[in-house]
Amino acid sequence: MKNFQSLSRRARSSGRLQRGIASEYKAVTHDTAQKSERTQATLSRAKEYILPVYARPDFVLSHGKGSYVWDTEGRKYLDFSAGIAVNALGHSDEGVTKVLAQQSQQLLHTSNVYHNEWAAKLAELLVTLTQKEGGLGYPAEKSTTDGATPGAKVFFSNSGTEANEGALKIARKVGKDRWAANAAGRSWDSKDCTKTRIACFESSFHGRSMGALSVTSSAKYQLPFAPLLPGIDVGKVNDFNGLSSLIGEDTCAVIVEPIQGEGGINSAQTEWLAALRQRCDQVGAVLIFDEIQCGLYRTGTLWAHSPLPVECHPDIVTMAKPLANGYPIGSVLLRDSVASTMTAGTHGTTFGGSPIACAVGYHVLSRLSDRPFVAQIAETSAYLFGRLSQLPTWFPDILQPTIRGRGLILGLAFKDEKDPGRLVSLARERGVFVLTAGKDAVRLVPSLNVGKTEVDLAVDVIESCLGEMQ
């Protein structure tokens, strides 16, 4: 890492990195071929006892601090994956650690048979922040203290997948209610109800449970587990002409990521989201935004859709990844107009909304929403975007010309689909973690408190790797 740190200092002192500096740093610094007995024992144990559903590199992580992690051989890595956009405050954050320790000594779990104070506090914070900063029908930068303003409700789960499952269940029930209300003599539980179809989009990723998988339109995820849920219709993001045929009178729900994460860092156009919202209103379909990866300040605003006109906003937002900085939690945030369909017993969870998960979530969200913190995200993300934007001009034969995404969810798009995986491996061998996204992109989703020093290091290494790929 010494060479990389020297490079970052040179980049900062010059004010702008010129092509050719990073290309001097070609050597592999993190060779994992040689392993200690401790490392080899862990790898052997994992091979024998853990279901082999992950293709993992051949080393073992032991601890982390801030934007860095170390393996059991003592090698230091810059983590620009942040646990797949989870560790918003980085590793071993002292504030998170303190809340975990304190709450673990008071109340870990009670189930939802009983109330706990932290679930109510976190739910209130999610709703009031949305009302203040925009989203779910509330305009940005407008305080909503009027008691007549429509409210919102929260349901806590354990993961993003479960949040999406809950959102789909709620939308299905709303669809049945609306079908029954559309004609005299109908009942929501009638076997004749047809308003049950769900629309989703290509390159989406909503989870791996059977319901969430059914709306994750990717053959590599779906085919081994077919047949999946019936009644699923698949469209294309930013396809205006296809909305009428995709979403019909029998559609109860539409689920979309405003910025697709796993699928390639693809952004939905504002005008298309407005057309999508309009079409959902025309047929009485519930619009769900999956902001599990792009929400909670990842784009620089509370929600990716917060700064957009209210004509683009959803009925339901799902979230998870950064909410408790790695402690498992997910959540569904929904307008009262759709929440009213859910009554006692219609949905539930044993672990969701536990005292410890919500205490950590309240702490994390309070810090993420602090104005100086949000300003720092804006400054750092602009710097990262500027550094990345130079790369396509230097490597036009390898990279597509446009940097994808917004804030601190950014993607480098490649012309050859074999190259993203190659760059991820090369960067890891030089001490930097990045991720693939979709078929043609490398994803950068660092901790939200990442600094410019780490940005310089990450981009320097990426540039060096691109030079090796030429």
PDB file of C-alpha atoms in Angstrom, residues 41-227:
ATOM      1  CA  ALA A  41      -7.783 -23.961   8.158  1.00  0.00           C
ATOM      2  CA  THR A  42     -10.652 -21.475   7.740  1.00  0.00           C
ATOM      3  CA  LEU A  43     -10.848 -22.042   3.976  1.00  0.00           C
ATOM      4  CA  SER A  44     -10.849 -25.817   4.442  1.00  0.00           C
ATOM      5  CA  ARG A  45     -13.503 -25.648   7.133  1.00  0.00           C
ATOM      6  CA  ALA A  46     -15.713 -23.438   4.957  1.00  0.00           C
ATOM      7  CA  LYS A  47     -15.328 -25.790   1.998  1.00  0.00           C
ATOM      8  CA  GLU A  48     -16.438 -28.741   4.077  1.00  0.00           C
ATOM      9  CA  TYR A  49     -19.336 -27.196   5.965  1.00  0.00           C
ATOM     10  CA  ILE A  50     -20.746 -24.159   4.120  1.00  0.00           C
ATOM     11  CA  LEU A  51     -23.133 -24.487   1.191  1.00  0.00           C
ATOM     12  CA  PRO A  52     -21.021 -23.541  -1.851  1.00  0.00           C
ATOM     13  CA  VAL A  53     -23.271 -20.830  -3.300  1.00  0.00           C
ATOM     14  CA  TYR A  54     -20.617 -18.081  -3.220  1.00  0.00           C
ATOM     15  CA  ALA A  55     -17.588 -17.759  -5.518  1.00  0.00           C
ATOM     16  CA  ARG A  56     -15.244 -16.083  -3.060  1.00  0.00           C
ATOM     17  CA  PRO A  57     -11.568 -15.094  -3.370  1.00  0.00           C
ATOM     18  CA  ASP A  58      -9.038 -17.235  -1.543  1.00  0.00           C
ATOM     19  CA  PHE A  59      -8.434 -15.187   1.606  1.00  0.00           C
ATOM     20  CA  VAL A  60     -10.148 -14.549   4.950  1.00  0.00           C
ATOM     21  CA  LEU A  61     -11.074 -11.138   6.327  1.00  0.00           C
ATOM     22  CA  SER A  62     -10.378 -10.602  10.011  1.00  0.00           C
ATOM     23  CA  HIS A  63     -11.172  -6.983  10.940  1.00  0.00           C
ATOM     24  CA  GLY A  64     -11.819  -3.515   9.579  1.00  0.00           C
ATOM     25  CA  LYS A  65     -11.755   0.166  10.424  1.00  0.00           C
ATOM     26  CA  GLY A  66     -13.351   2.962   8.448  1.00  0.00           C
ATOM     27  CA  SER A  67     -12.993   2.278   4.728  1.00  0.00           C
ATOM     28  CA  TYR A  68     -10.341  -0.414   5.207  1.00  0.00           C
ATOM     29  CA  VAL A  69     -10.322  -4.120   6.032  1.00  0.00           C
ATOM     30  CA  TRP A  70      -7.500  -6.549   6.815  1.00  0.00           C
ATOM     31  CA  ASP A  71      -7.211 -10.260   6.131  1.00  0.00           C
ATOM     32  CA  THR A  72      -5.742 -12.916   8.391  1.00  0.00           C
ATOM     33  CA  GLU A  73      -2.378 -12.499   6.635  1.00  0.00           C
ATOM     34  CA  GLY A  74      -2.260  -8.842   7.680  1.00  0.00           C
ATOM     35  CA  ARG A  75      -2.910  -7.455   4.193  1.00  0.00           C
ATOM     36  CA  LYS A  76      -4.803  -4.156   4.105  1.00  0.00           C
ATOM     37  CA  TYR A  77      -7.565  -3.506   1.538  1.00  0.00           C
ATOM     38  CA  LEU A  78      -9.511  -0.383   0.632  1.00  0.00           C
ATOM     39  CA  ASP A  79     -13.163  -1.444   0.674  1.00  0.00           C
ATOM     40  CA  PHE A  80     -14.979   0.375  -2.115  1.00  0.00           C
ATOM     41  CA  SER A  81     -17.792  -2.178  -1.953  1.00  0.00           C
ATOM     42  CA  ALA A  82     -18.857  -1.413   1.641  1.00  0.00           C
ATOM     43  CA  GLY A  83     -20.430  -4.809   2.153  1.00  0.00           C
ATOM     44  CA  ILE A  84     -22.446  -4.273  -1.068  1.00  0.00           C
ATOM     45  CA  ALA A  85     -23.504  -0.711  -0.189  1.00  0.00           C
ATOM     46  CA  VAL A  86     -24.240  -1.620   3.440  1.00  0.00           C
ATOM     47  CA  ASN A  87     -21.521  -0.118   5.650  1.00  0.00           C
ATOM     48  CA  ALA A  88     -22.597   3.515   5.321  1.00  0.00           C
ATOM     49  CA  LEU A  89     -20.447   4.551   8.280  1.00  0.00           C
ATOM     50  CA  GLY A  90     -17.622   2.180   7.462  1.00  0.00           C
ATOM     51  CA  HIS A  91     -16.238  -0.673   9.531  1.00  0.00           C
ATOM     52  CA  SER A  92     -15.997  -0.752  13.338  1.00  0.00           C
ATOM     53  CA  ASP A  93     -17.701   2.614  13.752  1.00  0.00           C
ATOM     54  CA  GLU A  94     -17.424   3.644  17.396  1.00  0.00           C
ATOM     55  CA  GLY A  95     -20.932   5.075  17.586  1.00  0.00           C
ATOM     56  CA  VAL A  96     -22.510   1.930  16.175  1.00  0.00           C
ATOM     57  CA  THR A  97     -20.394  -0.236  18.449  1.00  0.00           C
ATOM     58  CA  LYS A  98     -21.496   1.757  21.497  1.00  0.00           C
ATOM     59  CA  VAL A  99     -25.207   1.438  20.643  1.00  0.00           C
ATOM     60  CA  LEU A 100     -24.820  -2.302  20.052  1.00  0.00           C
ATOM     61  CA  ALA A 101     -23.104  -2.766  23.396  1.00  0.00           C
ATOM     62  CA  GLN A 102     -25.597  -0.661  25.356  1.00  0.00           C
ATOM     63  CA  GLN A 103     -28.740  -2.105  23.803  1.00  0.00           C
ATOM     64  CA  SER A 104     -27.470  -5.676  24.027  1.00  0.00           C
ATOM     65  CA  GLN A 105     -27.329  -5.238  27.793  1.00  0.00           C
ATOM     66  CA  GLN A 106     -30.928  -4.011  27.946  1.00  0.00           C
ATOM     67  CA  LEU A 107     -33.142  -5.764  25.406  1.00  0.00           C
ATOM     68  CA  LEU A 108     -32.156  -7.791  22.340  1.00  0.00           C
ATOM     69  CA  HIS A 109     -35.416  -9.360  21.233  1.00  0.00           C
ATOM     70  CA  THR A 110     -39.026  -9.436  22.326  1.00  0.00           C
ATOM     71  CA  SER A 111     -40.910 -10.404  19.126  1.00  0.00           C
ATOM     72  CA  ASN A 112     -43.725  -8.240  17.811  1.00  0.00           C
ATOM     73  CA  VAL A 113     -46.138  -9.537  20.420  1.00  0.00           C
ATOM     74  CA  TYR A 114     -44.969  -6.491  22.409  1.00  0.00           C
ATOM     75  CA  HIS A 115     -43.967  -2.889  21.714  1.00  0.00           C
ATOM     76  CA  ASN A 116     -40.406  -1.628  22.000  1.00  0.00           C
ATOM     77  CA  GLU A 117     -39.455   2.044  22.050  1.00  0.00           C
ATOM     78  CA  TRP A 118     -36.800   1.915  19.323  1.00  0.00           C
ATOM     79  CA  ALA A 119     -39.069   0.590  16.600  1.00  0.00           C
ATOM     80  CA  ALA A 120     -41.469   3.471  17.146  1.00  0.00           C
ATOM     81  CA  LYS A 121     -38.622   6.013  17.209  1.00  0.00           C
ATOM     82  CA  LEU A 122     -37.045   4.724  14.007  1.00  0.00           C
ATOM     83  CA  ALA A 123     -40.405   4.570  12.235  1.00  0.00           C
ATOM     84  CA  GLU A 124     -41.119   8.176  13.231  1.00  0.00           C
ATOM     85  CA  LEU A 125     -37.697   9.277  11.993  1.00  0.00           C
ATOM     86  CA  LEU A 126     -38.199   7.585   8.617  1.00  0.00           C
ATOM     87  CA  VAL A 127     -41.580   9.234   8.126  1.00  0.00           C
ATOM     88  CA  THR A 128     -40.622  12.709   9.323  1.00  0.00           C
ATOM     89  CA  LEU A 129     -37.400  12.779   7.318  1.00  0.00           C
ATOM     90  CA  THR A 130     -39.348  11.799   4.210  1.00  0.00           C
ATOM     91  CA  GLN A 131     -41.903  14.506   4.873  1.00  0.00           C
ATOM     92  CA  LYS A 132     -39.121  17.049   5.302  1.00  0.00           C
ATOM     93  CA  GLU A 133     -36.688  16.024   2.580  1.00  0.00           C
ATOM     94  CA  GLY A 134     -39.068  14.701  -0.040  1.00  0.00           C
ATOM     95  CA  GLY A 135     -40.362  11.363  -1.253  1.00  0.00           C
ATOM     96  CA  LEU A 136     -43.484   9.212  -1.188  1.00  0.00           C
ATOM     97  CA  GLY A 137     -45.585  12.151  -2.438  1.00  0.00           C
ATOM     98  CA  TYR A 138     -43.987  14.792  -0.241  1.00  0.00           C
ATOM     99  CA  PRO A 139     -42.153  17.548  -2.149  1.00  0.00           C
ATOM    100  CA  ALA A 140     -38.496  18.169  -1.346  1.00  0.00           C
ATOM    101  CA  GLU A 141     -37.461  21.023   0.932  1.00  0.00           C
ATOM    102  CA  LYS A 142     -40.901  21.557   2.404  1.00  0.00           C
ATOM    103  CA  SER A 143     -41.690  20.994   6.057  1.00  0.00           C
ATOM    104  CA  THR A 144     -45.008  19.232   6.544  1.00  0.00           C
ATOM    105  CA  THR A 145     -46.221  20.220   9.966  1.00  0.00           C
ATOM    106  CA  ASP A 146     -49.837  20.559   8.913  1.00  0.00           C
ATOM    107  CA  GLY A 147     -51.842  17.939  10.735  1.00  0.00           C
ATOM    108  CA  ALA A 148     -54.006  17.480   7.643  1.00  0.00           C
ATOM    109  CA  THR A 149     -51.046  16.201   5.636  1.00  0.00           C
ATOM    110  CA  PRO A 150     -51.443  12.523   4.748  1.00  0.00           C
ATOM    111  CA  GLY A 151     -49.242  10.296   6.823  1.00  0.00           C
ATOM    112  CA  ALA A 152     -47.201   7.188   6.181  1.00  0.00           C
ATOM    113  CA  LYS A 153     -46.548   3.906   7.944  1.00  0.00           C
ATOM    114  CA  VAL A 154     -43.540   1.639   8.406  1.00  0.00           C
ATOM    115  CA  PHE A 155     -43.165  -2.128   8.549  1.00  0.00           C
ATOM    116  CA  PHE A 156     -39.826  -3.551   9.719  1.00  0.00           C
ATOM    117  CA  SER A 157     -38.320  -6.737   8.317  1.00  0.00           C
ATOM    118  CA  ASN A 158     -34.928  -8.414   8.510  1.00  0.00           C
ATOM    119  CA  SER A 159     -33.631  -7.834   4.986  1.00  0.00           C
ATOM    120  CA  GLY A 160     -34.254  -6.131   1.680  1.00  0.00           C
ATOM    121  CA  THR A 161     -35.687  -9.287   0.182  1.00  0.00           C
ATOM    122  CA  GLU A 162     -38.246  -9.491   2.979  1.00  0.00           C
ATOM    123  CA  ALA A 163     -39.065  -5.809   2.562  1.00  0.00           C
ATOM    124  CA  ASN A 164     -39.849  -6.429  -1.094  1.00  0.00           C
ATOM    125  CA  GLU A 165     -41.900  -9.502  -0.229  1.00  0.00           C
ATOM    126  CA  GLY A 166     -43.919  -7.400   2.206  1.00  0.00           C
ATOM    127  CA  ALA A 167     -44.419  -4.636  -0.346  1.00  0.00           C
ATOM    128  CA  LEU A 168     -45.658  -7.104  -2.961  1.00  0.00           C
ATOM    129  CA  LYS A 169     -48.047  -8.691  -0.467  1.00  0.00           C
ATOM    130  CA  ILE A 170     -49.462  -5.301   0.482  1.00  0.00           C
ATOM    131  CA  ALA A 171     -49.884  -4.308  -3.163  1.00  0.00           C
ATOM    132  CA  ARG A 172     -51.650  -7.593  -3.949  1.00  0.00           C
ATOM    133  CA  LYS A 173     -54.126  -6.969  -1.133  1.00  0.00           C
ATOM    134  CA  VAL A 174     -54.694  -3.364  -2.248  1.00  0.00           C
ATOM    135  CA  GLY A 175     -55.368  -4.662  -5.742  1.00  0.00           C
ATOM    136  CA  LYS A 176     -58.057  -6.999  -4.459  1.00  0.00           C
ATOM    137  CA  ASP A 177     -59.644  -4.187  -2.450  1.00  0.00           C
ATOM    138  CA  ARG A 178     -59.707  -1.912  -5.488  1.00  0.00           C
ATOM    139  CA  TRP A 179     -61.117  -4.649  -7.709  1.00  0.00           C
ATOM    140  CA  ALA A 180     -63.914  -5.271  -5.222  1.00  0.00           C
ATOM    141  CA  ALA A 181     -64.691  -1.544  -4.913  1.00  0.00           C
ATOM    142  CA  ASN A 182     -64.907  -1.150  -8.684  1.00  0.00           C
ATOM    143  CA  ALA A 183     -68.306  -2.815  -9.005  1.00  0.00           C
ATOM    144  CA  ALA A 184     -71.270  -3.456  -6.742  1.00  0.00           C
ATOM    145  CA  GLY A 185     -71.550  -6.878  -5.160  1.00  0.00           C
ATOM    146  CA  ARG A 186     -67.883  -7.790  -5.403  1.00  0.00           C
ATOM    147  CA  SER A 187     -65.828  -9.111  -2.510  1.00  0.00           C
ATOM    148  CA  TRP A 188     -62.050  -8.870  -2.253  1.00  0.00           C
ATOM    149  CA  ASP A 189     -61.754 -12.590  -1.527  1.00  0.00           C
ATOM    150  CA  SER A 190     -63.646 -13.653  -4.639  1.00  0.00           C
ATOM    151  CA  LYS A 191     -61.973 -16.291  -6.792  1.00  0.00           C
ATOM    152  CA  ASP A 192     -63.018 -14.193  -9.780  1.00  0.00           C
ATOM    153  CA  CYS A 193     -60.664 -11.341  -8.843  1.00  0.00           C
ATOM    154  CA  THR A 194     -58.258 -10.681 -11.720  1.00  0.00           C
ATOM    155  CA  LYS A 195     -56.331  -7.707 -10.343  1.00  0.00           C
ATOM    156  CA  THR A 196     -53.325  -9.744  -9.258  1.00  0.00           C
ATOM    157  CA  ARG A 197     -50.655  -9.247 -11.921  1.00  0.00           C
ATOM    158  CA  ILE A 198     -47.286  -7.699 -11.089  1.00  0.00           C
ATOM    159  CA  ALA A 199     -45.055  -5.740 -13.483  1.00  0.00           C
ATOM    160  CA  CYS A 200     -41.269  -5.549 -13.177  1.00  0.00           C
ATOM    161  CA  PHE A 201     -38.351  -4.666 -15.440  1.00  0.00           C
ATOM    162  CA  GLU A 202     -35.360  -6.172 -17.172  1.00  0.00           C
ATOM    163  CA  SER A 203     -32.006  -6.001 -15.351  1.00  0.00           C
ATOM    164  CA  SER A 204     -33.779  -5.675 -12.023  1.00  0.00           C
ATOM    165  CA  PHE A 205     -32.736  -7.295  -8.773  1.00  0.00           C
ATOM    166  CA  HIS A 206     -35.237  -7.521  -5.920  1.00  0.00           C
ATOM    167  CA  GLY A 207     -34.035 -10.525  -3.924  1.00  0.00           C
ATOM    168  CA  ARG A 208     -33.685 -14.286  -3.914  1.00  0.00           C
ATOM    169  CA  SER A 209     -36.799 -15.549  -2.134  1.00  0.00           C
ATOM    170  CA  MET A 210     -39.384 -17.060  -4.478  1.00  0.00           C
ATOM    171  CA  GLY A 211     -41.575 -13.965  -4.592  1.00  0.00           C
ATOM    172  CA  ALA A 212     -38.765 -11.421  -4.940  1.00  0.00           C
ATOM    173  CA  LEU A 213     -36.980 -13.725  -7.382  1.00  0.00           C
ATOM    174  CA  SER A 214     -40.097 -13.853  -9.540  1.00  0.00           C
ATOM    175  CA  VAL A 215     -39.761 -10.112 -10.202  1.00  0.00           C
ATOM    176  CA  THR A 216     -35.966 -10.266 -10.610  1.00  0.00           C
ATOM    177  CA  SER A 217     -35.844 -10.576 -14.366  1.00  0.00           C
ATOM    178  CA  SER A 218     -32.558 -12.381 -14.913  1.00  0.00           C
ATOM    179  CA  ALA A 219     -32.258 -15.872 -16.320  1.00  0.00           C
ATOM    180  CA  LYS A 220     -29.151 -16.717 -14.282  1.00  0.00           C
ATOM    181  CA  TYR A 221     -31.072 -16.102 -11.052  1.00  0.00           C
ATOM    182  CA  GLN A 222     -34.450 -17.470 -12.099  1.00  0.00           C
ATOM    183  CA  LEU A 223     -33.956 -20.536 -14.293  1.00  0.00           C
ATOM    184  CA  PRO A 224     -32.651 -22.980 -11.654  1.00  0.00           C
ATOM    185  CA  PHE A 225     -35.776 -22.394  -9.564  1.00  0.00           C
ATOM    186  CA  ALA A 226     -38.542 -22.235 -12.159  1.00  0.00           C
ATOM    187  CA  PRO A 227     -41.478 -22.330 -12.185  1.00  0.00           C
TER     188      PRO A 227
END
